[in-house]
């Protein structure tokens, strides 16, 4: 049993209600491939966003058996309720009383579904934060550092990337040479002040539902010919990216950012059951960004999540020339554009 949850193994259930707003994050070094119990195959690192958030209100009450009801934007969502129920059931060894709870969730996102922003990271970290606050309430534990470590641990068990959303700025997750690093929860990462405020402009190339889920994509790494080479590349990119972030070298960070995005999609293209989530306009935009960089030397770089939509990362200080380029050259390739930036992390509401 984890030391983080051990104090809550036996409790007297009380009624409780809490609300949290939690942000999405964009990975600079990707988590792609995992072992059992949501243990990542390599360390990853991300920037927490500011505008793309989920707000979740949760009511916990004593009951005979575990029931979960969930409304997304006021509408009952059976699929998400089942996902949360499965997640809570998976915690029963550590929190056996969880099987005697009625859980009512009301959740809403600031960003549209299918916008290329993973709602699982913001949504599941927001829920895990309400659950962590509930635990704290049941045992009157007010230690703040442990609170966020616990919230990150509980978020990871719901969705790996969610564990990085419980801190603002930059966050790393996974065993590494960093002090206090762990496969079990994420930790905050200090970066050079020059890179502490970056912009993330999301080009929504397509908002269609993904054909292959991230969960299934992780699974395909198990039998992947290049798996070990990819994990070794990710470990190398992880330490080089941290070093560049701490030295304030945007161009070094940007080259790693793009290499990581392309490696992620190369893994999909070369997996035992190959597939791609890229669209023709994703490639057109990538070529336009490379040309723009060659012509102007401006620090505009892209990354991709498991989808066709590009996240454009650049320093706040260069925003005028870069946003002009985006609206003239890239906007015609998109369905929609979302403007985001480095955020300060979740907040209780
Ligand atoms: C490409 O965190 O969605 O966004 O743990 O199965 O829920 P599960 O996977 P998930 O995978 C995220 C993959 C990624 C890269 C990243 O965020 O590091």
Short mmCIF file of C-alpha atoms and ligand atoms in Angstrom, two decimals:
data_model
loop_
_atom_site.label_atom_id
_atom_site.label_comp_id
_atom_site.label_asym_id
_atom_site.label_seq_id
_atom_site.Cartn_x
_atom_site.Cartn_y
_atom_site.Cartn_z
CA UNK A 1 0.00 0.00 0.00
CA UNK A 2 1.23 3.52 -0.74
CA UNK A 3 2.40 5.57 2.26
CA UNK A 4 0.41 8.45 0.75
CA UNK A 5 -2.93 6.71 1.19
CA UNK A 6 -2.12 4.56 4.27
CA UNK A 7 -3.54 7.11 6.77
CA UNK A 8 -6.94 6.85 5.05
CA UNK A 9 -7.30 3.06 5.00
CA UNK A 10 -10.05 3.15 7.59
CA UNK A 11 -12.26 6.21 8.10
CA UNK A 12 -15.79 7.09 9.15
CA UNK A 13 -17.59 8.23 6.00
CA UNK A 14 -19.05 11.73 6.20
CA UNK A 15 -20.98 13.79 3.66
CA UNK A 16 -18.81 16.31 1.86
CA UNK A 17 -18.87 18.57 -1.17
CA UNK A 18 -15.98 20.29 -2.91
CA UNK A 19 -15.13 22.05 -6.21
CA UNK A 20 -11.82 22.45 -8.04
CA UNK A 21 -10.73 23.99 -11.31
CA UNK A 22 -7.77 22.22 -12.87
CA UNK A 23 -5.87 22.96 -16.10
CA UNK A 24 -4.80 20.85 -19.06
CA UNK A 25 -1.07 20.46 -19.74
CA UNK A 26 1.05 20.06 -22.86
CA UNK A 27 3.89 17.53 -22.76
CA UNK A 28 7.32 18.74 -23.95
CA UNK A 29 8.75 15.23 -23.39
CA UNK A 30 6.09 12.61 -23.97
CA UNK A 31 4.73 9.80 -21.83
CA UNK A 32 4.01 7.07 -24.39
CA UNK A 33 4.21 3.50 -23.15
CA UNK A 34 3.54 2.24 -19.64
CA UNK A 35 3.91 -0.69 -17.25
CA UNK A 36 1.07 -1.99 -15.07
CA UNK A 37 -0.51 0.29 -12.42
CA UNK A 38 0.07 3.41 -14.52
CA UNK A 39 3.86 3.33 -14.17
CA UNK A 40 5.39 5.26 -17.09
CA UNK A 41 8.02 3.64 -19.32
CA UNK A 42 10.03 6.91 -19.29
CA UNK A 43 9.99 10.23 -17.45
CA UNK A 44 7.97 13.03 -19.06
CA UNK A 45 7.76 16.77 -18.65
CA UNK A 46 5.01 19.29 -19.38
CA UNK A 47 3.85 22.87 -19.18
CA UNK A 48 0.61 23.50 -17.33
CA UNK A 49 -1.87 25.64 -19.29
CA UNK A 50 -3.91 28.57 -18.07
CA UNK A 51 -7.12 28.96 -20.08
CA UNK A 52 -8.02 25.35 -20.90
CA UNK A 53 -9.48 24.09 -17.64
CA UNK A 54 -12.11 21.78 -16.16
CA UNK A 55 -14.21 22.73 -13.15
CA UNK A 56 -15.60 19.81 -11.18
CA UNK A 57 -18.00 19.85 -8.24
CA UNK A 58 -18.25 16.54 -6.37
CA UNK A 59 -20.64 15.47 -3.62
CA UNK A 60 -19.62 12.40 -1.57
CA UNK A 61 -22.21 10.66 0.65
CA UNK A 62 -22.39 7.38 2.58
CA UNK A 63 -24.34 4.65 0.71
CA UNK A 64 -24.81 0.91 0.41
CA UNK A 65 -22.52 0.16 -2.51
CA UNK A 66 -20.71 2.49 -4.89
CA UNK A 67 -22.75 4.67 -7.26
CA UNK A 68 -21.44 7.42 -9.53
CA UNK A 69 -23.58 9.99 -11.35
CA UNK A 70 -21.91 12.51 -13.64
CA UNK A 71 -23.15 15.51 -15.58
CA UNK A 72 -20.95 17.19 -18.21
CA UNK A 73 -22.18 20.72 -19.01
CA UNK A 74 -25.51 19.85 -17.32
CA UNK A 75 -26.06 16.63 -19.35
CA UNK A 76 -25.81 13.11 -17.83
CA UNK A 77 -22.81 11.25 -19.26
CA UNK A 78 -22.97 7.51 -18.63
CA UNK A 79 -19.59 6.80 -20.26
CA UNK A 80 -17.65 9.19 -18.00
CA UNK A 81 -19.61 8.04 -14.90
CA UNK A 82 -18.55 4.44 -15.63
CA UNK A 83 -14.93 5.54 -16.08
CA UNK A 84 -14.94 7.25 -12.66
CA UNK A 85 -16.67 4.24 -11.05
CA UNK A 86 -14.02 1.87 -12.47
CA UNK A 87 -11.33 4.22 -11.22
CA UNK A 88 -12.80 4.39 -7.69
CA UNK A 89 -13.16 0.59 -7.64
CA UNK A 90 -9.49 0.31 -8.56
CA UNK A 91 -8.65 2.15 -5.30
CA UNK A 92 -10.50 -0.35 -3.06
CA UNK A 93 -7.37 -2.10 -1.73
CA UNK A 94 -6.03 1.22 -0.45
CA UNK A 95 -9.43 2.76 0.45
CA UNK A 96 -11.84 -0.15 1.12
CA UNK A 97 -14.67 2.15 2.28
CA UNK A 98 -14.83 3.67 -1.19
CA UNK A 99 -17.24 0.88 -2.13
CA UNK A 100 -19.83 2.50 0.17
CA UNK A 101 -20.07 5.88 -1.45
CA UNK A 102 -22.56 7.76 -3.53
CA UNK A 103 -20.64 10.19 -5.75
CA UNK A 104 -22.33 12.98 -7.69
CA UNK A 105 -20.20 14.96 -10.12
CA UNK A 106 -20.94 18.11 -12.11
CA UNK A 107 -18.19 19.02 -14.53
CA UNK A 108 -17.60 21.54 -17.31
CA UNK A 109 -14.68 22.45 -19.61
CA UNK A 110 -13.67 25.88 -20.85
CA UNK A 111 -12.55 24.35 -24.16
CA UNK A 112 -14.59 22.43 -26.73
CA UNK A 113 -14.46 18.64 -26.87
CA UNK A 114 -12.11 17.49 -29.67
CA UNK A 115 -10.11 20.72 -29.60
CA UNK A 116 -6.85 18.83 -29.37
CA UNK A 117 -6.58 19.54 -25.68
CA UNK A 118 -6.68 16.40 -23.58
CA UNK A 119 -9.69 16.86 -21.31
CA UNK A 120 -8.67 13.75 -19.35
CA UNK A 121 -5.70 15.59 -17.76
CA UNK A 122 -7.77 18.58 -16.57
CA UNK A 123 -10.94 16.57 -15.84
CA UNK A 124 -9.37 13.72 -13.93
CA UNK A 125 -6.96 15.94 -11.98
CA UNK A 126 -9.94 18.17 -11.00
CA UNK A 127 -11.80 15.08 -9.75
CA UNK A 128 -8.71 13.69 -7.97
CA UNK A 129 -8.27 17.05 -6.21
CA UNK A 130 -11.85 16.89 -4.87
CA UNK A 131 -11.19 13.31 -3.72
CA UNK A 132 -7.93 14.35 -2.05
CA UNK A 133 -9.72 17.17 -0.25
CA UNK A 134 -12.34 14.67 0.89
CA UNK A 135 -9.62 12.41 2.37
CA UNK A 136 -8.07 15.40 4.11
CA UNK A 137 -11.47 16.33 5.51
CA UNK A 138 -12.06 12.80 6.84
CA UNK A 139 -8.74 12.73 8.71
CA UNK A 140 -8.10 16.47 9.29
CA UNK A 141 -4.74 16.46 7.53
CA UNK A 142 -3.69 19.96 6.46
CA UNK A 143 -0.10 19.40 5.30
CA UNK A 144 0.02 21.22 1.93
CA UNK A 145 3.01 19.49 0.28
CA UNK A 146 1.52 16.09 1.00
CA UNK A 147 -1.86 17.28 -0.28
CA UNK A 148 -0.53 17.94 -3.79
CA UNK A 149 1.65 14.82 -3.82
CA UNK A 150 -1.41 12.77 -2.90
CA UNK A 151 -3.56 14.56 -5.50
CA UNK A 152 -0.90 13.85 -8.15
CA UNK A 153 -0.69 10.17 -7.06
CA UNK A 154 -4.50 9.84 -7.29
CA UNK A 155 -4.60 11.70 -10.64
CA UNK A 156 -1.97 9.38 -12.12
CA UNK A 157 -4.06 6.34 -11.30
CA UNK A 158 -6.96 7.91 -13.24
CA UNK A 159 -4.89 9.07 -16.24
CA UNK A 160 -1.10 9.30 -16.40
CA UNK A 161 -0.79 12.79 -17.86
CA UNK A 162 -3.30 14.13 -15.28
CA UNK A 163 -0.70 13.76 -12.51
CA UNK A 164 1.31 16.61 -14.09
CA UNK A 165 -1.66 19.06 -13.96
CA UNK A 166 -1.70 19.50 -10.17
CA UNK A 167 1.19 22.01 -10.27
CA UNK A 168 1.55 25.26 -12.19
CA UNK A 169 4.47 26.17 -14.48
CA UNK A 170 6.54 23.16 -15.51
CA UNK A 171 6.15 19.68 -14.08
CA UNK A 172 8.01 16.41 -14.40
CA UNK A 173 6.83 12.88 -13.73
CA UNK A 174 8.82 9.65 -13.59
CA UNK A 175 11.99 8.28 -12.02
CA UNK A 176 15.03 10.31 -13.09
CA UNK A 177 18.18 11.91 -11.73
CA UNK A 178 16.07 14.82 -10.39
CA UNK A 179 15.79 14.94 -6.60
CA UNK A 180 12.41 13.65 -5.33
CA UNK A 181 11.48 12.32 -8.77
CA UNK A 182 9.06 9.40 -8.78
CA UNK A 183 7.06 7.14 -11.06
CA UNK A 184 4.17 7.52 -8.60
CA UNK A 185 3.53 11.27 -8.75
CA UNK A 186 4.72 14.43 -10.49
CA UNK A 187 6.87 17.21 -9.05
CA UNK A 188 7.29 20.89 -9.88
CA UNK A 189 10.21 21.96 -12.02
CA UNK A 190 11.96 25.33 -11.72
CA UNK A 191 12.92 26.89 -15.06
CA UNK A 192 14.86 29.99 -16.16
CA UNK A 193 12.76 33.20 -15.75
CA UNK A 194 13.12 33.81 -19.53
CA UNK A 195 11.04 30.69 -20.21
CA UNK A 196 8.67 30.88 -17.27
CA UNK A 197 5.91 32.48 -19.42
CA UNK A 198 5.45 30.82 -22.81
CA UNK A 199 2.51 30.98 -25.14
CA UNK A 200 0.70 27.92 -26.50
CA UNK A 201 -1.46 28.66 -29.53
CA UNK A 202 -3.44 25.54 -30.42
CA UNK A 203 -4.20 25.05 -34.11
CA UNK A 204 -7.32 22.91 -34.23
CA UNK A 205 -6.74 21.15 -37.56
CA UNK A 206 -9.57 18.69 -36.98
CA UNK A 207 -12.03 18.30 -34.12
CA UNK A 208 -13.19 14.83 -35.24
CA UNK A 209 -13.23 12.14 -32.53
CA UNK A 210 -9.92 10.21 -32.50
CA UNK A 211 -10.04 6.79 -34.14
CA UNK A 212 -7.52 5.24 -31.70
CA UNK A 213 -7.51 6.21 -28.01
CA UNK A 214 -4.33 7.10 -26.10
CA UNK A 215 -4.91 4.05 -23.91
CA UNK A 216 -4.76 1.80 -26.95
CA UNK A 217 -1.73 3.73 -28.27
CA UNK A 218 0.17 3.11 -25.01
CA UNK A 219 -0.75 -0.57 -25.33
CA UNK A 220 0.78 -0.80 -28.80
CA UNK A 221 4.17 0.16 -27.35
CA UNK A 222 4.32 -3.24 -25.58
CA UNK A 223 5.13 -5.18 -28.73
CA UNK A 224 6.83 -2.30 -30.52
CA UNK A 225 10.10 -3.00 -32.37
CA UNK A 226 11.44 0.46 -31.43
CA UNK A 227 10.13 0.57 -27.82
CA UNK A 228 13.49 0.38 -26.03
CA UNK A 229 15.10 2.85 -28.44
CA UNK A 230 12.17 5.24 -27.92
CA UNK A 231 12.36 5.03 -24.09
CA UNK A 232 16.09 5.66 -24.24
CA UNK A 233 15.55 8.66 -26.58
CA UNK A 234 12.86 10.03 -24.23
CA UNK A 235 15.19 9.74 -21.22
CA UNK A 236 17.89 11.59 -23.13
CA UNK A 237 15.44 14.29 -24.33
CA UNK A 238 14.12 14.60 -20.77
CA UNK A 239 17.49 15.54 -19.27
CA UNK A 240 18.44 17.75 -22.25
CA UNK A 241 15.08 19.55 -22.13
CA UNK A 242 15.40 20.23 -18.39
CA UNK A 243 18.90 21.56 -18.87
CA UNK A 244 17.74 23.85 -21.73
CA UNK A 245 14.72 25.07 -19.73
CA UNK A 246 16.95 25.89 -16.79
CA UNK A 247 19.53 27.66 -18.97
CA UNK A 248 16.73 29.65 -20.65
CA UNK A 249 17.64 28.39 -24.17
CA UNK A 250 14.38 28.53 -26.12
CA UNK A 251 15.89 27.18 -29.36
CA UNK A 252 17.30 24.09 -27.63
CA UNK A 253 13.94 23.50 -25.90
CA UNK A 254 12.13 23.97 -29.24
CA UNK A 255 14.25 21.43 -31.13
CA UNK A 256 13.54 18.81 -28.44
CA UNK A 257 9.85 19.74 -28.44
CA UNK A 258 9.56 19.02 -32.16
CA UNK A 259 11.70 15.86 -32.01
CA UNK A 260 9.40 14.52 -29.28
CA UNK A 261 6.22 15.28 -31.23
CA UNK A 262 7.59 13.60 -34.36
CA UNK A 263 8.88 10.58 -32.40
CA UNK A 264 5.43 10.12 -30.81
CA UNK A 265 3.76 10.04 -34.23
CA UNK A 266 6.55 7.89 -35.69
CA UNK A 267 5.76 5.33 -32.96
CA UNK A 268 2.16 5.22 -34.19
CA UNK A 269 3.21 4.86 -37.84
CA UNK A 270 5.64 2.02 -37.04
CA UNK A 271 3.61 0.14 -34.41
CA UNK A 272 2.66 -3.52 -35.04
CA UNK A 273 -0.79 -2.28 -36.10
CA UNK A 274 0.26 0.97 -37.81
CA UNK A 275 -1.95 4.03 -37.78
CA UNK A 276 -1.65 7.78 -37.99
CA UNK A 277 -3.62 10.61 -36.43
CA UNK A 278 -1.92 13.25 -38.58
CA UNK A 279 -3.94 15.07 -41.27
CA UNK A 280 -2.65 16.65 -44.50
CA UNK A 281 -3.06 20.13 -42.95
CA UNK A 282 -0.95 19.09 -39.94
CA UNK A 283 1.96 18.47 -42.34
CA UNK A 284 1.27 21.66 -44.31
CA UNK A 285 1.39 23.68 -41.08
CA UNK A 286 4.63 21.96 -39.97
CA UNK A 287 6.30 22.84 -43.28
CA UNK A 288 5.07 26.44 -43.05
CA UNK A 289 6.50 26.72 -39.49
CA UNK A 290 9.88 25.35 -40.63
CA UNK A 291 9.97 27.85 -43.55
CA UNK A 292 8.98 30.73 -41.27
CA UNK A 293 11.76 29.83 -38.84
CA UNK A 294 14.35 29.62 -41.61
CA UNK A 295 13.30 33.03 -42.97
CA UNK A 296 12.92 34.93 -39.69
CA UNK A 297 15.00 33.08 -37.08
CA UNK A 298 12.11 33.64 -34.68
CA UNK A 299 11.65 31.03 -31.92
CA UNK A 300 8.36 29.44 -33.01
CA UNK A 301 8.17 25.67 -32.40
CA UNK A 302 5.39 23.08 -32.49
CA UNK A 303 4.41 20.01 -30.61
CA UNK A 304 1.61 17.47 -30.99
CA UNK A 305 -0.36 15.34 -28.60
CA UNK A 306 -1.92 12.09 -29.73
CA UNK A 307 -3.97 13.86 -32.41
CA UNK A 308 -3.69 16.05 -35.53
CA UNK A 309 -3.74 19.42 -33.76
CA UNK A 310 -0.59 21.49 -33.31
CA UNK A 311 0.43 23.33 -30.17
CA UNK A 312 2.63 26.30 -31.12
CA UNK A 313 5.04 27.23 -28.35
CA UNK A 314 6.90 30.56 -28.29
CA UNK A 315 8.03 33.18 -25.78
CA UNK A 316 5.54 35.85 -24.75
CA UNK A 317 8.14 38.48 -25.78
CA UNK A 318 7.92 37.45 -29.49
CA UNK A 319 4.17 37.34 -29.71
CA UNK A 320 3.52 40.23 -32.14
CA UNK A 321 5.39 38.96 -35.23
CA UNK A 322 4.49 35.33 -34.51
CA UNK A 323 0.75 35.89 -34.08
CA UNK A 324 0.67 37.86 -37.34
CA UNK A 325 2.25 34.86 -39.12
CA UNK A 326 -0.20 32.49 -37.42
CA UNK A 327 -3.28 34.44 -38.45
CA UNK A 328 -2.11 35.00 -42.06
CA UNK A 329 -0.44 31.69 -42.94
CA UNK A 330 -1.68 29.04 -40.53
CA UNK A 331 -5.26 30.04 -39.69
CA UNK A 332 -6.54 28.99 -43.18
CA UNK A 333 -5.36 25.42 -42.42
CA UNK A 334 -7.42 25.21 -39.22
CA UNK A 335 -11.00 24.83 -38.01
CA UNK A 336 -10.32 26.98 -34.99
CA UNK A 337 -7.51 28.51 -32.91
CA UNK A 338 -7.23 28.54 -29.10
CA UNK A 339 -4.85 30.94 -27.34
CA UNK A 340 -3.29 29.65 -24.16
CA UNK A 341 -0.14 30.14 -22.08
CA UNK A 342 1.75 28.90 -19.04
CA UNK A 343 -0.63 28.64 -16.09
CA UNK A 344 -0.35 28.71 -12.33
CA UNK A 345 -2.05 25.39 -11.59
CA UNK A 346 -5.34 24.25 -10.07
CA UNK A 347 -7.43 26.25 -7.65
CA UNK A 348 -10.15 25.42 -5.20
CA UNK A 349 -13.42 27.18 -5.98
C1 LIG B 1 0.44 11.79 -26.01
O1 LIG B 1 -2.34 10.31 -19.96
O2 LIG B 1 -4.01 10.17 -21.84
O3 LIG B 1 -0.63 13.13 -24.33
O4 LIG B 1 -2.58 7.14 -18.68
O5 LIG B 1 -3.78 5.91 -20.47
O6 LIG B 1 -4.85 7.94 -19.46
P1 LIG B 1 -3.55 7.24 -19.84
O7 LIG B 1 -2.88 8.09 -21.00
P2 LIG B 1 -2.77 9.65 -21.21
O8 LIG B 1 -1.56 9.70 -22.29
C2 LIG B 1 -1.05 10.93 -22.67
C3 LIG B 1 -0.23 10.79 -23.89
C4 LIG B 1 0.28 12.05 -24.51
C5 LIG B 1 1.66 12.42 -23.98
C6 LIG B 1 1.74 13.09 -22.64
O9 LIG B 1 0.82 13.84 -22.23
O10 LIG B 1 2.80 12.92 -22.01
#
